[in-house]
PDB file of C-alpha atoms in Angstrom:
ATOM      1  CA  MET Z   1      -0.003  -0.252   0.058  1.00  0.00           C
ATOM      2  CA  GLY Z   2       1.367   2.812  -0.587  1.00  0.00           C
ATOM      3  CA  GLY Z   3      -0.132   7.351  -1.132  1.00  0.00           C
ATOM      4  CA  ASN Z   4      -3.627   7.506  -0.604  1.00  0.00           C
ATOM      5  CA  THR Z   5      -4.790   3.679  -0.335  1.00  0.00           C
ATOM      6  CA  GLY Z   6      -5.240   3.685   3.508  1.00  0.00           C
ATOM      7  CA  GLN Z   7      -6.885   7.004   3.401  1.00  0.00           C
ATOM      8  CA  TRP Z   8      -9.225   5.169   0.144  1.00  0.00           C
ATOM      9  CA  PHE Z   9      -9.776   2.011   2.123  1.00  0.00           C
ATOM     10  CA  LEU Z  10     -10.420   4.333   5.925  1.00  0.00           C
ATOM     11  CA  ARG Z  11     -13.746   6.397   3.829  1.00  0.00           C
ATOM     12  CA  TYR Z  12     -14.088   3.149   2.073  1.00  0.00           C
ATOM     13  CA  VAL Z  13     -15.042   0.966   5.590  1.00  0.00           C
ATOM     14  CA  GLY Z  14     -17.060   4.554   7.054  1.00  0.00           C
ATOM     15  CA  LYS Z  15     -14.065   5.504   8.957  1.00  0.00           C
ATOM     16  CA  ASP Z  16     -14.925  10.027   8.917  1.00  0.00           C
ATOM     17  CA  GLY Z  17     -12.399  10.946   7.175  1.00  0.00           C
ATOM     18  CA  PHE Z  18     -10.829  12.760   4.345  1.00  0.00           C
ATOM     19  CA  VAL Z  19      -8.750  11.561   0.520  1.00  0.00           C
ATOM     20  CA  LEU Z  20      -5.649  14.256   0.079  1.00  0.00           C
ATOM     21  CA  SER Z  21      -5.695  13.496  -3.673  1.00  0.00           C
ATOM     22  CA  GLN Z  22      -4.767  16.662  -6.544  1.00  0.00           C
ATOM     23  CA  ASP Z  23      -7.799  18.387  -6.524  1.00  0.00           C
ATOM     24  CA  VAL Z  24      -7.966  18.258  -1.980  1.00  0.00           C
ATOM     25  CA  VAL Z  25      -4.785  19.677  -2.560  1.00  0.00           C
ATOM     26  CA  LEU Z  26      -5.404  22.745  -4.742  1.00  0.00           C
ATOM     27  CA  ALA Z  27      -8.367  23.777  -2.936  1.00  0.00           C
ATOM     28  CA  LEU Z  28      -5.924  23.726  -0.170  1.00  0.00           C
ATOM     29  CA  GLN Z  29      -3.626  25.903  -1.440  1.00  0.00           C
ATOM     30  CA  GLN Z  30      -6.200  28.013  -3.350  1.00  0.00           C
ATOM     31  CA  ALA Z  31      -8.012  28.719   0.641  1.00  0.00           C
ATOM     32  CA  GLY Z  32      -4.384  30.125   1.955  1.00  0.00           C
ATOM     33  CA  LEU Z  33      -2.496  27.066   2.439  1.00  0.00           C
ATOM     34  CA  ASP Z  34       1.296  26.770   1.719  1.00  0.00           C
ATOM     35  CA  ILE Z  35       1.727  23.760   0.884  1.00  0.00           C
ATOM     36  CA  PRO Z  36       3.561  21.624  -1.855  1.00  0.00           C
ATOM     37  CA  ALA Z  37       1.839  19.763  -4.327  1.00  0.00           C
ATOM     38  CA  GLN Z  38       2.934  16.545  -2.916  1.00  0.00           C
ATOM     39  CA  PRO Z  39       2.293  16.661   0.910  1.00  0.00           C
ATOM     40  CA  SER Z  40       3.906  14.531   2.983  1.00  0.00           C
ATOM     41  CA  ALA Z  41       5.941  16.829   5.549  1.00  0.00           C
ATOM     42  CA  LYS Z  42       4.885  16.064   9.087  1.00  0.00           C
ATOM     43  CA  ARG Z  43       4.440  20.395   8.706  1.00  0.00           C
ATOM     44  CA  ASP Z  44       2.352  19.982   6.144  1.00  0.00           C
ATOM     45  CA  LEU Z  45       0.051  17.434   7.023  1.00  0.00           C
ATOM     46  CA  GLU Z  46      -0.100  19.273  10.560  1.00  0.00           C
ATOM     47  CA  ARG Z  47      -1.571  22.416   8.758  1.00  0.00           C
ATOM     48  CA  ILE Z  48      -4.029  20.121   6.364  1.00  0.00           C
ATOM     49  CA  GLN Z  49      -5.372  18.332   9.341  1.00  0.00           C
ATOM     50  CA  GLN Z  50      -6.154  22.112  11.542  1.00  0.00           C
ATOM     51  CA  ALA Z  51      -7.809  23.217   8.362  1.00  0.00           C
ATOM     52  CA  PHE Z  52      -9.944  20.746   8.422  1.00  0.00           C
ATOM     53  CA  ASN Z  53     -10.642  21.052  11.804  1.00  0.00           C
ATOM     54  CA  THR Z  54     -10.904  24.961  11.651  1.00  0.00           C
ATOM     55  CA  TRP Z  55     -13.869  23.465   8.234  1.00  0.00           C
ATOM     56  CA  ALA Z  56     -15.564  21.090  10.867  1.00  0.00           C
ATOM     57  CA  ASN Z  57     -15.656  23.564  13.382  1.00  0.00           C
ATOM     58  CA  GLU Z  58     -17.064  26.289  11.547  1.00  0.00           C
ATOM     59  CA  THR Z  59     -19.594  24.148   9.708  1.00  0.00           C
ATOM     60  CA  GLY Z  60     -20.518  20.876  11.796  1.00  0.00           C
ATOM     61  CA  LEU Z  61     -19.683  19.075   8.322  1.00  0.00           C
ATOM     62  CA  SER Z  62     -18.175  16.171   9.384  1.00  0.00           C
ATOM     63  CA  TYR Z  63     -14.556  15.457   7.804  1.00  0.00           C
ATOM     64  CA  THR Z  64     -15.513  13.449   4.599  1.00  0.00           C
ATOM     65  CA  HIS Z  65     -18.293  16.081   3.574  1.00  0.00           C
ATOM     66  CA  LEU Z  66     -15.644  18.665   3.370  1.00  0.00           C
ATOM     67  CA  GLY Z  67     -12.927  16.853   1.578  1.00  0.00           C
ATOM     68  CA  LYS Z  68     -16.185  15.983  -1.193  1.00  0.00           C
ATOM     69  CA  ILE Z  69     -16.560  19.857  -1.227  1.00  0.00           C
ATOM     70  CA  ALA Z  70     -12.480  20.531  -1.725  1.00  0.00           C
ATOM     71  CA  ALA Z  71     -12.521  18.089  -4.606  1.00  0.00           C
ATOM     72  CA  TYR Z  72     -15.748  19.169  -6.459  1.00  0.00           C
ATOM     73  CA  SER Z  73     -14.873  22.642  -6.045  1.00  0.00           C
ATOM     74  CA  VAL Z  74     -10.988  22.785  -8.566  1.00  0.00           C
ATOM     75  CA  GLY Z  75      -9.902  20.710 -11.188  1.00  0.00           C
ATOM     76  CA  ASN Z  76     -12.481  18.177 -13.772  1.00  0.00           C
ATOM     77  CA  ASN Z  77     -15.497  17.980 -12.462  1.00  0.00           C
ATOM     78  CA  TYR Z  78     -17.902  15.104 -14.061  1.00  0.00           C
ATOM     79  CA  ALA Z  79     -21.611  14.910 -14.541  1.00  0.00           C
ATOM     80  CA  PRO Z  80     -22.899  12.864 -11.725  1.00  0.00           C
ATOM     81  CA  GLU Z  81     -24.246  10.049 -14.066  1.00  0.00           C
ATOM     82  CA  GLN Z  82     -20.789   9.187 -14.443  1.00  0.00           C
ATOM     83  CA  ILE Z  83     -19.788   9.331 -10.707  1.00  0.00           C
ATOM     84  CA  ASP Z  84     -21.832   6.427 -10.077  1.00  0.00           C
ATOM     85  CA  HIS Z  85     -21.659   4.512 -12.890  1.00  0.00           C
ATOM     86  CA  SER Z  86     -17.291   4.641 -11.109  1.00  0.00           C
ATOM     87  CA  VAL Z  87     -18.629   4.380  -7.693  1.00  0.00           C
ATOM     88  CA  SER Z  88     -21.102   1.405  -8.902  1.00  0.00           C
ATOM     89  CA  LYS Z  89     -18.047  -0.462 -10.786  1.00  0.00           C
ATOM     90  CA  PHE Z  90     -16.040   0.199  -8.088  1.00  0.00           C
ATOM     91  CA  ASN Z  91     -18.025  -1.264  -5.321  1.00  0.00           C
ATOM     92  CA  ALA Z  92     -18.865  -4.806  -8.184  1.00  0.00           C
ATOM     93  CA  MET Z  93     -15.245  -5.184  -7.529  1.00  0.00           C
ATOM     94  CA  MET Z  94     -15.111  -4.661  -3.876  1.00  0.00           C
ATOM     95  CA  ASP Z  95     -17.862  -7.866  -2.792  1.00  0.00           C
TER      96      ASP Z  95
END
């Protein structure tokens, strides 16, 4: 396992959390967070966690919900039908 595999797995099994995809990182950068395109340093990860903690406290939304909002707010976005199809295909693979 590597990269975001652990984050995706935790989300799949229902753990509240965000996934540091390229779009989420870009959204954090556009929100003013000074982090690299591929954050891995403890200092960067702490900044990211603090940003999500602040957003969660301000909005009352879960980390998963906030991460999805961040991911969908930048980068390539797809029609809901395409997403539903991809999720269904992924779930079928996992069964």
